[in-house]
Coordinates of C-alpha atoms and ligand atoms in Angstrom, one line a residue:
X1 CA -7.2 -11.6 -10.6
X2 CA -7.6 -10.5 -6.9
X3 CA -4.3 -9.7 -5.3
X4 CA -3.3 -8.4 -1.9
X5 CA 0.0 -6.6 -1.4
X6 CA 1.5 -6.8 2.0
X7 CA 4.7 -5.1 3.2
X8 CA 6.2 -2.4 5.4
X9 CA 5.7 1.2 4.7
X10 CA 8.4 2.0 2.1
X11 CA 8.8 -1.5 0.8
X12 CA 7.7 -0.3 -2.6
X13 CA 4.0 -1.4 -2.5
X14 CA 2.8 1.8 -4.2
X15 CA 5.3 1.7 -7.0
X16 CA 4.8 -2.0 -7.7
X17 CA 1.0 -1.8 -7.3
X18 CA 0.9 0.6 -10.2
X19 CA 3.1 -1.6 -12.4
X20 CA 1.0 -4.7 -11.6
X21 CA -2.3 -3.0 -12.2
X22 CA -1.2 -1.6 -15.5
X23 CA 0.0 -5.0 -16.7
X24 CA -3.1 -6.8 -15.5
X25 CA -5.6 -4.0 -16.2
X26 CA -7.1 -4.1 -12.7
X27 CA -7.8 -1.2 -10.3
X28 CA -5.3 -0.3 -7.7
X29 CA -7.0 0.2 -4.3
X30 CA -4.8 1.8 -1.7
X31 CA -6.4 2.5 1.6
X32 CA -3.7 5.1 2.3
X33 CA -4.6 6.9 -1.0
X34 CA -8.3 6.7 -0.2
X35 CA -7.7 8.4 3.1
X36 CA -5.3 11.0 1.7
X37 CA -7.8 11.8 -1.1
X38 CA -10.5 12.2 1.6
X39 CA -8.3 14.5 3.7
X40 CA -7.6 16.7 0.6
X41 CA -11.3 16.9 -0.1
X42 CA -12.1 17.5 3.6
X43 CA -14.8 14.9 3.7
X44 CA -16.2 13.4 6.9
X45 CA -13.9 10.3 6.5
X46 CA -10.9 12.6 5.8
X47 CA -11.5 14.6 9.0
X48 CA -11.8 11.4 11.0
X49 CA -8.7 9.7 9.5
X50 CA -6.4 12.7 9.6
X51 CA -5.4 12.7 13.3
X52 CA -4.6 9.0 13.2
X53 CA -2.5 9.3 10.0
X54 CA -0.5 12.2 11.2
X55 CA 0.6 10.3 14.3
X56 CA 1.4 7.2 12.2
X57 CA -1.4 5.2 13.9
X58 CA -3.9 3.0 12.1
X59 CA -7.2 4.5 11.3
X60 CA -9.9 2.5 13.2
X61 CA -11.0 -0.7 11.5
X62 CA -14.7 0.4 11.4
X63 CA -13.9 3.3 9.1
X64 CA -11.3 1.4 7.1
X65 CA -13.4 -1.6 6.4
X66 CA -16.4 0.5 5.4
X67 CA -14.2 2.5 3.0
X68 CA -12.8 -0.7 1.4
X69 CA -16.3 -2.3 1.1
X70 CA -17.6 0.8 -0.6
X71 CA -14.7 0.7 -3.1
X72 CA -15.0 -3.0 -3.8
X73 CA -18.6 -2.7 -4.7
X74 CA -17.8 -0.4 -7.6
X75 CA -18.2 -2.0 -11.1
X76 CA -14.5 -1.8 -12.0
X77 CA -13.7 -4.3 -9.3
X78 CA -15.9 -7.0 -10.6
X79 CA -13.2 -8.9 -12.5
X80 CA -10.3 -8.2 -10.2
X81 CA -8.4 -5.7 -8.1
X82 CA -5.2 -5.2 -6.2
X83 CA -5.5 -4.1 -2.5
X84 CA -2.5 -2.2 -1.3
X85 CA -2.2 -1.5 2.4
X86 CA -5.3 -3.5 3.4
X87 CA -5.7 -5.7 5.4
X88 CA -3.3 -4.4 8.1
X89 CA -4.5 -6.7 10.9
X90 CA -6.4 -9.9 11.5
X91 CA -9.7 -8.2 12.1
X92 CA -9.5 -6.4 8.7
X93 CA -8.5 -9.7 7.1
X94 CA -11.6 -11.4 8.6
X95 CA -13.8 -8.6 7.3
X96 CA -12.3 -8.8 3.9
X97 CA -12.8 -12.6 3.8
X98 CA -16.5 -12.0 4.7
X99 CA -16.9 -9.3 2.0
X100 CA -15.5 -11.5 -0.7
X101 CA -17.2 -14.7 0.3
X102 CA -20.6 -12.9 0.5
X103 CA -20.1 -12.1 -3.2
X104 CA -18.6 -15.4 -4.2
X105 CA -15.1 -14.0 -4.7
X106 CA -11.8 -15.2 -3.4
X107 CA -8.2 -14.0 -3.2
X108 CA -5.9 -15.4 -5.8
X109 CA -2.5 -14.3 -4.4
X110 CA -1.0 -12.5 -1.5
X111 CA 2.4 -10.8 -2.3
X112 CA 4.5 -10.2 0.8
X113 CA 7.2 -7.6 0.0
X114 CA 10.0 -8.3 2.5
X115 CA 12.6 -5.6 3.2
X116 CA 15.1 -5.0 6.0
X117 CA 14.3 -2.0 8.4
X118 CA 17.5 -0.1 7.3
X119 CA 16.4 0.0 3.7
X120 CA 12.9 1.0 4.7
X121 CA 14.1 3.9 6.8
X122 CA 16.4 5.1 4.1
X123 CA 13.7 5.0 1.5
X124 CA 10.9 6.6 3.5
X125 CA 13.0 9.6 4.7
X126 CA 14.0 10.2 1.0
X127 CA 10.5 9.5 -0.5
X128 CA 8.8 12.3 -2.4
X129 CA 5.5 12.3 -4.3
X130 CA 4.0 14.6 -7.0
X131 CA 1.3 16.7 -5.5
X132 CA -0.6 16.5 -8.8
X133 CA -0.3 13.1 -10.4
X134 CA 0.9 11.1 -7.4
X135 CA 4.0 9.7 -9.0
X136 CA 6.5 8.5 -6.4
X137 CA 10.2 9.3 -6.3
X138 CA 13.2 8.7 -4.1
X139 CA 15.8 11.4 -3.8
X140 CA 18.5 8.7 -3.6
X141 CA 17.3 5.6 -5.5
X142 CA 14.8 7.0 -8.0
X143 CA 15.2 10.7 -8.3
X144 CA 13.4 13.0 -10.7
X145 CA 15.4 14.6 -13.5
X146 CA 15.1 18.1 -12.0
X147 CA 15.2 18.1 -8.2
X148 CA 11.8 18.8 -6.7
X149 CA 9.9 18.7 -10.0
X150 CA 7.8 15.8 -11.4
X151 CA 9.1 14.2 -14.7
X152 CA 5.5 13.3 -15.8
X153 CA 3.6 16.5 -15.1
X154 CA 6.1 19.2 -14.0
X155 CA 4.3 19.8 -10.7
X156 CA 6.1 20.2 -7.4
X157 CA 7.3 17.2 -5.4
X158 CA 6.4 17.0 -1.7
X159 CA 7.2 14.9 1.4
X160 CA 4.3 13.1 3.1
X161 CA 3.7 14.4 6.6
X162 CA 3.9 10.8 7.9
X163 CA 7.3 10.3 6.3
X164 CA 9.0 12.3 9.1
X165 CA 11.4 10.2 11.1
X166 CA 9.4 10.0 14.4
X167 CA 6.2 9.1 12.6
X168 CA 8.0 6.5 10.4
X169 CA 9.3 4.8 13.6
X170 CA 5.8 4.6 15.0
X171 CA 4.5 3.2 11.7
X172 CA 7.2 0.6 11.6
X173 CA 6.6 -0.4 15.2
X174 CA 2.9 -0.9 14.4
X175 CA 3.7 -2.8 11.2
X176 CA 6.1 -5.1 12.9
X177 CA 3.5 -5.9 15.6
X178 CA 0.6 -6.6 13.2
X179 CA 2.2 -8.2 10.1
X180 CA 3.2 -11.6 11.5
X181 CA -0.3 -13.0 12.2
X182 CA -1.3 -11.9 8.7
X183 CA 1.6 -13.5 7.0
X184 CA 1.0 -16.7 9.0
X185 CA -2.7 -16.7 8.1
X186 CA -2.1 -16.3 4.3
X187 CA 0.7 -18.8 4.5
X188 CA -1.6 -21.4 6.1
X189 CA -4.2 -20.7 3.4
X190 CA -1.5 -21.4 0.7
X191 CA -1.8 -17.9 -0.8
X192 CA 1.4 -16.2 0.4
X193 CA 4.3 -15.4 -2.0
X194 CA 7.4 -13.8 -0.5
X195 CA 9.1 -11.2 -2.7
X196 CA 12.5 -10.1 -1.5
X197 CA 12.8 -6.3 -2.0
X198 CA 16.0 -4.7 -3.3
X199 CA 16.6 -1.2 -4.6
X200 CA 16.3 -2.3 -8.2
X201 CA 12.6 -1.8 -9.3
X202 CA 12.9 -3.8 -12.5
X203 CA 14.4 -6.8 -10.7
X204 CA 11.6 -6.7 -8.0
X205 CA 8.9 -6.4 -10.7
X206 CA 10.4 -9.3 -12.6
X207 CA 10.1 -11.5 -9.5
X208 CA 6.5 -10.3 -9.0
X209 CA 5.5 -11.0 -12.6
X210 CA 7.0 -14.5 -12.6
X211 CA 5.2 -15.2 -9.3
X212 CA 1.8 -14.0 -10.7
X213 CA 2.3 -16.0 -13.9
X214 CA 2.5 -19.1 -11.9
X215 CA -0.6 -18.5 -9.8
Ligands
AMP301 P1 0.1 3.9 3.6 O1 -0.1 4.9 2.5 O2 -0.4 2.5 3.2 O3 1.5 3.9 4.1 O4 -0.9 4.4 4.7 C1 -0.7 5.6 5.3 C2 -1.6 5.7 6.6 O5 -2.9 5.5 6.3 C3 -1.2 4.6 7.7 O6 -0.1 5.0 8.5 C4 -2.6 4.6 8.5 O7 -2.7 5.7 9.3 C5 -3.6 4.8 7.3 N1 -4.0 3.4 6.8 C6 -3.7 3.0 5.5 N2 -4.2 1.7 5.4 C7 -4.8 1.4 6.6 C8 -5.5 0.2 7.1 N3 -5.6 -0.9 6.3 N4 -5.9 0.3 8.3 C9 -5.8 1.4 9.1 N5 -5.1 2.5 8.7 C10 -4.6 2.5 7.5

């Protein structure tokens, strides 16, 4: 199955992407994770992406599309994948469409995770991640058992640089400007499924599972 996950930063895309991918046994491809990984490794892509990400801006399409193309060509994507955080604008959607049609593939479902801005802000400022295994927590809604320590691997929990309030506001402004045309596009194509987000992870995942079963 080939799935796209759309939604504001903090809507829970990362958390649900992991759950969906485990249940369908498909790779989770997050452009944000690809960039963060490249920044950690100090690659050429990482050096280029860093300044945009730290300001909350989008990394230029040329770089982003090339990174996704490279990832989708890997063997593990041949029978399906979930794209999280891509496409972020109409140009990227067009490029994705071309990549897939060139290899006789098509998107099966686009999940649009809808959440009010207030909930998003609350979640992002309290979001923490494990510096080792990447597990995501929220100090308020999904805390680790011991504050600041990962339940899975015991490593330290950190806050993403772009989860600071000024950067979040910039990311949300960009998101709100670019999401509507994408939602309209996938709606017209009959692929869009709206998932209303709440703070209850099980409830949201249940809605997602039911939606995917019906595709
Ligand atoms: P995310 O982890 O999806 O919230 O993405 C974190 C940051 O990575 C974004 O604020 C952008 O700077 C960059 N990024 C992730 N995905 C994309 C994309 N599809 N296009 C451009 N920039 C992206």
